[in-house]
Short mmCIF file of C-alpha atoms and ligand atoms in Angstrom, two decimals:
data_model
loop_
_atom_site.label_atom_id
_atom_site.label_comp_id
_atom_site.label_asym_id
_atom_site.label_seq_id
_atom_site.Cartn_x
_atom_site.Cartn_y
_atom_site.Cartn_z
CA MET A 26 31.88 87.43 156.25
CA HIS A 27 31.60 89.58 153.15
CA VAL A 28 33.23 90.02 150.29
CA ASP A 29 34.69 92.09 148.34
CA ASP A 30 34.18 93.83 144.79
CA ARG A 31 36.58 90.71 143.54
CA LEU A 32 33.78 88.37 144.14
CA GLN A 33 30.68 89.72 142.80
CA HIS A 34 29.54 86.41 140.81
CA ILE A 35 29.28 83.07 142.09
CA ALA A 36 27.70 80.42 139.44
CA PHE A 37 26.93 77.09 141.39
CA ILE A 38 26.46 73.62 139.89
CA MET A 39 24.11 72.48 142.32
CA ASP A 40 24.76 68.15 142.00
CA GLY A 41 24.36 65.09 144.02
CA ASN A 42 20.56 65.31 144.74
CA GLY A 43 19.99 62.01 143.81
CA ARG A 44 22.94 60.35 145.32
CA TRP A 45 21.96 62.17 148.42
CA ALA A 46 18.22 60.41 148.49
CA LYS A 47 19.50 56.90 147.52
CA MET A 48 21.14 57.25 150.45
CA ARG A 49 19.17 57.51 152.66
CA GLY A 50 16.77 55.39 150.59
CA GLU A 51 14.67 57.13 149.14
CA LYS A 52 13.80 58.11 145.71
CA ARG A 53 15.62 61.40 143.59
CA GLU A 54 12.99 63.04 143.65
CA TYR A 55 13.32 63.85 147.28
CA GLY A 56 16.88 64.56 147.04
CA HIS A 57 15.56 67.21 144.12
CA ARG A 58 12.45 68.49 146.88
CA GLU A 59 15.76 68.68 149.74
CA GLY A 60 18.37 70.25 147.03
CA SER A 61 15.31 72.99 146.12
CA GLU A 62 15.25 73.47 149.67
CA THR A 63 19.37 74.54 150.10
CA PHE A 64 19.35 76.55 146.70
CA LYS A 65 17.02 78.68 148.49
CA ARG A 66 19.07 78.65 151.39
CA VAL A 67 22.39 79.43 149.67
CA ILE A 68 21.01 82.48 147.61
CA SER A 69 19.75 84.39 150.44
CA TYR A 70 23.14 83.72 151.74
CA CYS A 71 24.79 84.84 149.20
CA GLY A 72 23.19 87.86 149.34
CA ASP A 73 23.63 88.45 152.50
CA ILE A 74 27.44 88.25 152.14
CA GLY A 75 27.84 90.59 149.57
CA ILE A 76 27.46 88.57 146.10
CA LYS A 77 26.05 90.57 143.31
CA VAL A 78 25.37 88.07 140.73
CA VAL A 79 24.22 84.31 141.55
CA THR A 80 23.75 81.69 138.69
CA VAL A 81 22.34 78.45 139.44
CA TYR A 82 22.41 75.15 137.06
CA ALA A 83 18.93 73.62 137.95
CA PHE A 84 18.36 72.15 134.68
CA SER A 85 20.48 71.94 132.03
CA THR A 86 20.01 70.97 127.58
CA GLU A 87 20.99 67.60 128.21
CA ASN A 88 17.90 66.94 131.80
CA TRP A 89 15.27 66.35 129.24
CA LYS A 90 17.39 62.03 129.06
CA ARG A 91 15.98 61.80 132.56
CA PRO A 92 13.40 59.39 132.93
CA LYS A 93 9.54 61.37 132.85
CA THR A 94 8.78 61.25 136.15
CA GLU A 95 11.73 62.55 137.11
CA VAL A 96 12.01 65.69 134.67
CA ASN A 97 8.03 65.90 135.81
CA SER A 98 9.43 66.41 139.56
CA ILE A 99 11.91 68.51 138.81
CA MET A 100 9.43 70.82 136.72
CA LYS A 101 6.87 70.95 139.14
CA LEU A 102 9.83 71.74 142.49
CA LEU A 103 10.23 74.95 140.10
CA ASN A 104 7.05 75.52 139.53
CA THR A 105 6.06 75.67 143.03
CA TYR A 106 9.54 77.81 143.77
CA LEU A 107 7.77 80.74 140.86
CA SER A 108 4.60 80.16 142.73
CA ASN A 109 6.32 81.35 145.93
CA CYS A 110 9.24 83.11 145.78
CA GLU A 111 8.35 86.54 144.62
CA LYS A 112 7.96 88.32 148.01
CA GLU A 113 11.57 86.96 149.41
CA LEU A 114 12.85 88.56 146.05
CA MET A 115 11.51 91.31 146.78
CA GLU A 116 12.21 91.29 150.07
CA LYS A 117 15.65 90.64 149.54
CA GLY A 118 16.52 92.90 146.23
CA VAL A 119 17.35 90.13 143.18
CA ARG A 120 15.99 90.48 140.08
CA PHE A 121 14.88 87.01 138.55
CA ARG A 122 16.56 85.96 135.30
CA MET A 123 15.67 82.41 133.47
CA ILE A 124 19.20 82.08 131.01
CA GLY A 125 18.44 79.50 128.73
CA ASP A 126 15.69 78.27 125.30
CA LYS A 127 12.73 78.86 126.66
CA SER A 128 11.11 77.75 123.56
CA ALA A 129 10.76 74.01 125.09
CA LEU A 130 8.88 75.11 128.03
CA SER A 131 5.50 74.48 128.79
CA PRO A 132 3.46 78.28 128.61
CA ALA A 133 2.34 78.27 131.79
CA LEU A 134 5.20 77.76 133.39
CA ILE A 135 6.89 80.72 130.20
CA LYS A 136 4.16 82.61 132.05
CA LYS A 137 5.04 82.74 135.37
CA ILE A 138 8.73 83.12 134.80
CA GLU A 139 8.39 86.40 132.82
CA ARG A 140 5.67 87.42 135.63
CA ILE A 141 9.04 87.64 138.25
CA GLU A 142 10.97 88.53 135.43
CA LYS A 143 8.86 91.28 135.10
CA ALA A 144 8.13 91.85 138.69
CA THR A 145 12.00 91.67 139.96
CA GLU A 146 13.58 93.39 137.14
CA ASP A 147 14.55 97.13 139.10
CA ASN A 148 16.04 94.49 142.13
CA PRO A 149 19.65 95.21 142.38
CA LEU A 150 20.85 91.93 142.96
CA LEU A 151 21.48 89.95 140.40
CA LEU A 152 20.11 85.99 140.07
CA ASN A 153 20.83 84.15 136.65
CA PHE A 154 18.03 80.74 136.88
CA ALA A 155 19.75 78.49 134.26
CA LEU A 156 16.84 76.79 132.77
CA ASN A 157 17.13 74.42 129.76
CA TYR A 158 20.31 75.59 129.29
CA GLY A 159 23.48 74.11 127.38
CA GLY A 160 26.64 76.78 127.11
CA ARG A 161 27.44 75.62 123.54
CA ALA A 162 23.80 76.02 122.72
CA GLU A 163 23.88 79.58 124.17
CA ILE A 164 27.30 80.33 121.90
CA VAL A 165 24.75 78.78 118.33
CA ALA A 166 22.28 81.33 119.76
CA ALA A 167 24.07 84.39 119.89
CA VAL A 168 26.32 83.57 116.75
CA ASN A 169 23.37 82.93 114.74
CA LYS A 170 21.91 85.92 115.92
CA LEU A 171 25.15 88.57 115.16
CA ILE A 172 25.40 86.34 111.82
CA THR A 173 22.52 88.93 110.87
CA GLU A 174 24.17 91.65 111.29
CA GLY A 175 26.56 90.11 108.95
CA LYS A 176 29.87 92.40 110.51
CA THR A 177 33.36 90.41 111.56
CA ILE A 178 32.29 89.18 115.38
CA THR A 179 34.82 90.15 118.07
CA GLU A 180 35.31 87.99 121.48
CA GLN A 181 32.93 91.52 123.32
CA ASP A 182 30.35 90.51 120.40
CA ILE A 183 30.21 87.11 121.42
CA SER A 184 29.91 88.40 125.71
CA ASN A 185 27.40 91.08 124.59
CA ALA A 186 25.49 87.71 122.33
CA LEU A 187 24.97 85.83 125.17
CA TYR A 188 22.27 85.76 128.15
CA THR A 189 24.67 87.07 130.09
CA PHE A 190 25.01 90.06 128.41
CA ASP A 191 24.61 92.63 131.50
CA CYS A 192 26.53 90.84 134.15
CA PRO A 193 30.18 90.06 135.18
CA GLU A 194 31.85 86.88 134.35
CA PRO A 195 32.01 84.53 137.45
CA ASP A 196 34.82 85.41 139.33
CA LEU A 197 33.95 81.88 141.29
CA ILE A 198 32.10 78.88 139.98
CA VAL A 199 31.17 75.68 142.64
CA ARG A 200 30.47 72.43 142.06
CA THR A 201 29.17 69.90 144.54
CA GLY A 202 28.87 66.30 143.72
CA GLY A 203 32.04 65.34 143.46
CA ASP A 204 32.85 65.69 139.77
CA LEU A 205 35.49 67.15 138.28
CA ARG A 206 34.15 68.99 134.84
CA ILE A 207 31.70 71.88 133.71
CA SER A 208 28.88 69.82 132.40
CA ASN A 209 28.56 72.79 129.75
CA PHE A 210 27.89 75.42 131.99
CA LEU A 211 28.80 79.09 131.25
CA ILE A 212 31.62 77.98 129.36
CA TRP A 213 32.19 80.67 127.20
CA GLN A 214 31.82 83.29 129.91
CA ALA A 215 34.16 80.47 132.27
CA ALA A 216 37.28 81.23 130.92
CA TYR A 217 39.05 83.03 134.26
CA SER A 218 36.33 81.52 136.74
CA GLU A 219 38.71 80.51 139.79
CA LEU A 220 36.91 76.85 139.71
CA TYR A 221 35.88 75.21 143.46
CA PHE A 222 34.93 72.03 143.32
CA THR A 223 33.37 69.51 146.40
CA ASP A 224 32.57 66.38 147.81
CA THR A 225 29.64 68.00 149.83
CA LEU A 226 26.60 66.61 147.89
CA TRP A 227 24.08 69.53 146.63
CA PRO A 228 21.89 69.49 149.65
CA ASP A 229 24.01 69.09 152.66
CA MET A 230 25.52 72.45 151.41
CA SER A 231 26.08 74.61 154.04
CA GLU A 232 26.64 78.44 155.29
CA ALA A 233 29.99 77.15 156.16
CA ASP A 234 31.16 75.44 152.73
CA ILE A 235 30.14 78.37 150.96
CA ASP A 236 32.83 80.37 153.63
CA ALA A 237 35.21 77.87 152.65
CA ALA A 238 34.81 77.88 148.50
CA VAL A 239 34.72 81.81 149.24
CA HIS A 240 37.94 81.99 151.92
CA GLU A 241 39.21 79.39 148.96
CA PHE A 242 38.53 82.40 146.27
CA TYR A 243 40.53 84.71 147.99
CA SER A 244 43.46 82.72 148.89
CA ARG A 245 44.08 82.50 144.92
CA GLU A 246 45.66 84.23 142.59
CA ARG A 247 44.20 85.65 138.96
CA ARG A 248 46.70 86.45 136.81
CA TYR A 249 44.32 86.11 133.30
CA GLY A 250 46.94 85.06 131.14
CA GLY A 251 49.68 87.91 131.85
CA VAL A 252 52.38 87.67 135.54
CA ILE A 253 52.28 88.25 139.53
CA LYS A 254 52.85 91.97 139.94
CA VAL A 255 56.33 92.40 142.74
CA SER A 256 56.64 95.25 143.24
CA PRO A 257 59.93 97.20 142.99
CA LYS A 258 62.52 96.67 144.73
CA ASN A 259 64.24 100.09 145.34
C1 FPP B 324 21.70 67.68 140.05
O1 FPP B 324 21.74 66.59 141.05
C2 FPP B 324 20.74 68.25 139.97
C3 FPP B 324 19.94 68.71 138.72
C4 FPP B 324 20.07 68.13 137.51
C5 FPP B 324 18.40 69.51 138.74
C6 FPP B 324 18.54 71.08 140.33
C7 FPP B 324 17.41 70.88 140.76
C8 FPP B 324 17.23 71.26 141.62
C9 FPP B 324 18.29 71.50 142.74
C10 FPP B 324 15.84 71.56 141.90
C11 FPP B 324 15.19 72.49 141.41
C12 FPP B 324 14.00 72.95 141.78
C13 FPP B 324 14.36 74.56 142.50
C14 FPP B 324 13.30 75.28 142.53
C15 FPP B 324 16.50 75.54 142.27
P1 FPP B 324 21.64 64.92 139.99
O2 FPP B 324 20.51 64.75 140.20
O3 FPP B 324 22.56 64.29 139.24
O4 FPP B 324 21.73 63.77 141.36
P2 FPP B 324 23.17 62.95 141.17
O5 FPP B 324 24.28 63.40 140.98
O6 FPP B 324 23.85 62.71 142.36
O7 FPP B 324 22.24 61.48 140.49
#
């Protein structure tokens, strides 16, 4: 399996960790731990098949409402990942970038994130890691930034002011876990994304499941509001 330029950017809503753990009689934290392993496997596979940009929804602005023990366990997993990811990101040529509001994160975590961002900044592939991310919050922040410039705002201005200003919009958004919604993820950038929903719980997401999503993507016809191109008969 290898993709072409039609599929440059895949975004993942990694849902189902909690249910995966419950089904095994374990705590939700156990599911997040397995989910973080799946995340590493998935981003590595996406690189192998030629995807240039991967965006993952690791923690939303709404996820703070979860029990403190669960929030802490996710933060701990992130911390462990960030402490150990640099070698592999460098080997695979992946640039790490957090998208989201850094201000609510601990100073130690921010420092770690910024160190990885700096160390990997020249790598050709891109991992957008959505952490304390909300699509509406992202748009509000972008608009506030533009207001200070005092001009009439265009769509391009907003795109250019988002966290993802320098990468193509997602061609494909994959949501695991069976729910059919976008949950405040990349709401501006998703305007013309193909959406793919699967009942597979995130920790069970395999290379074959990604292949299935990619095949489905290639079977879709993207018209961007236009009409189907039919070659004229002579
Ligand atoms: C959704 O599953 C998952 C999250 C809110 C957290 C995603 C976090 C990870 C995959 C691990 C984080 C660490 C790294 C290194 C990426 P859910 O808890 O909502 O599952 P449920 O719908 O079954 O309850």
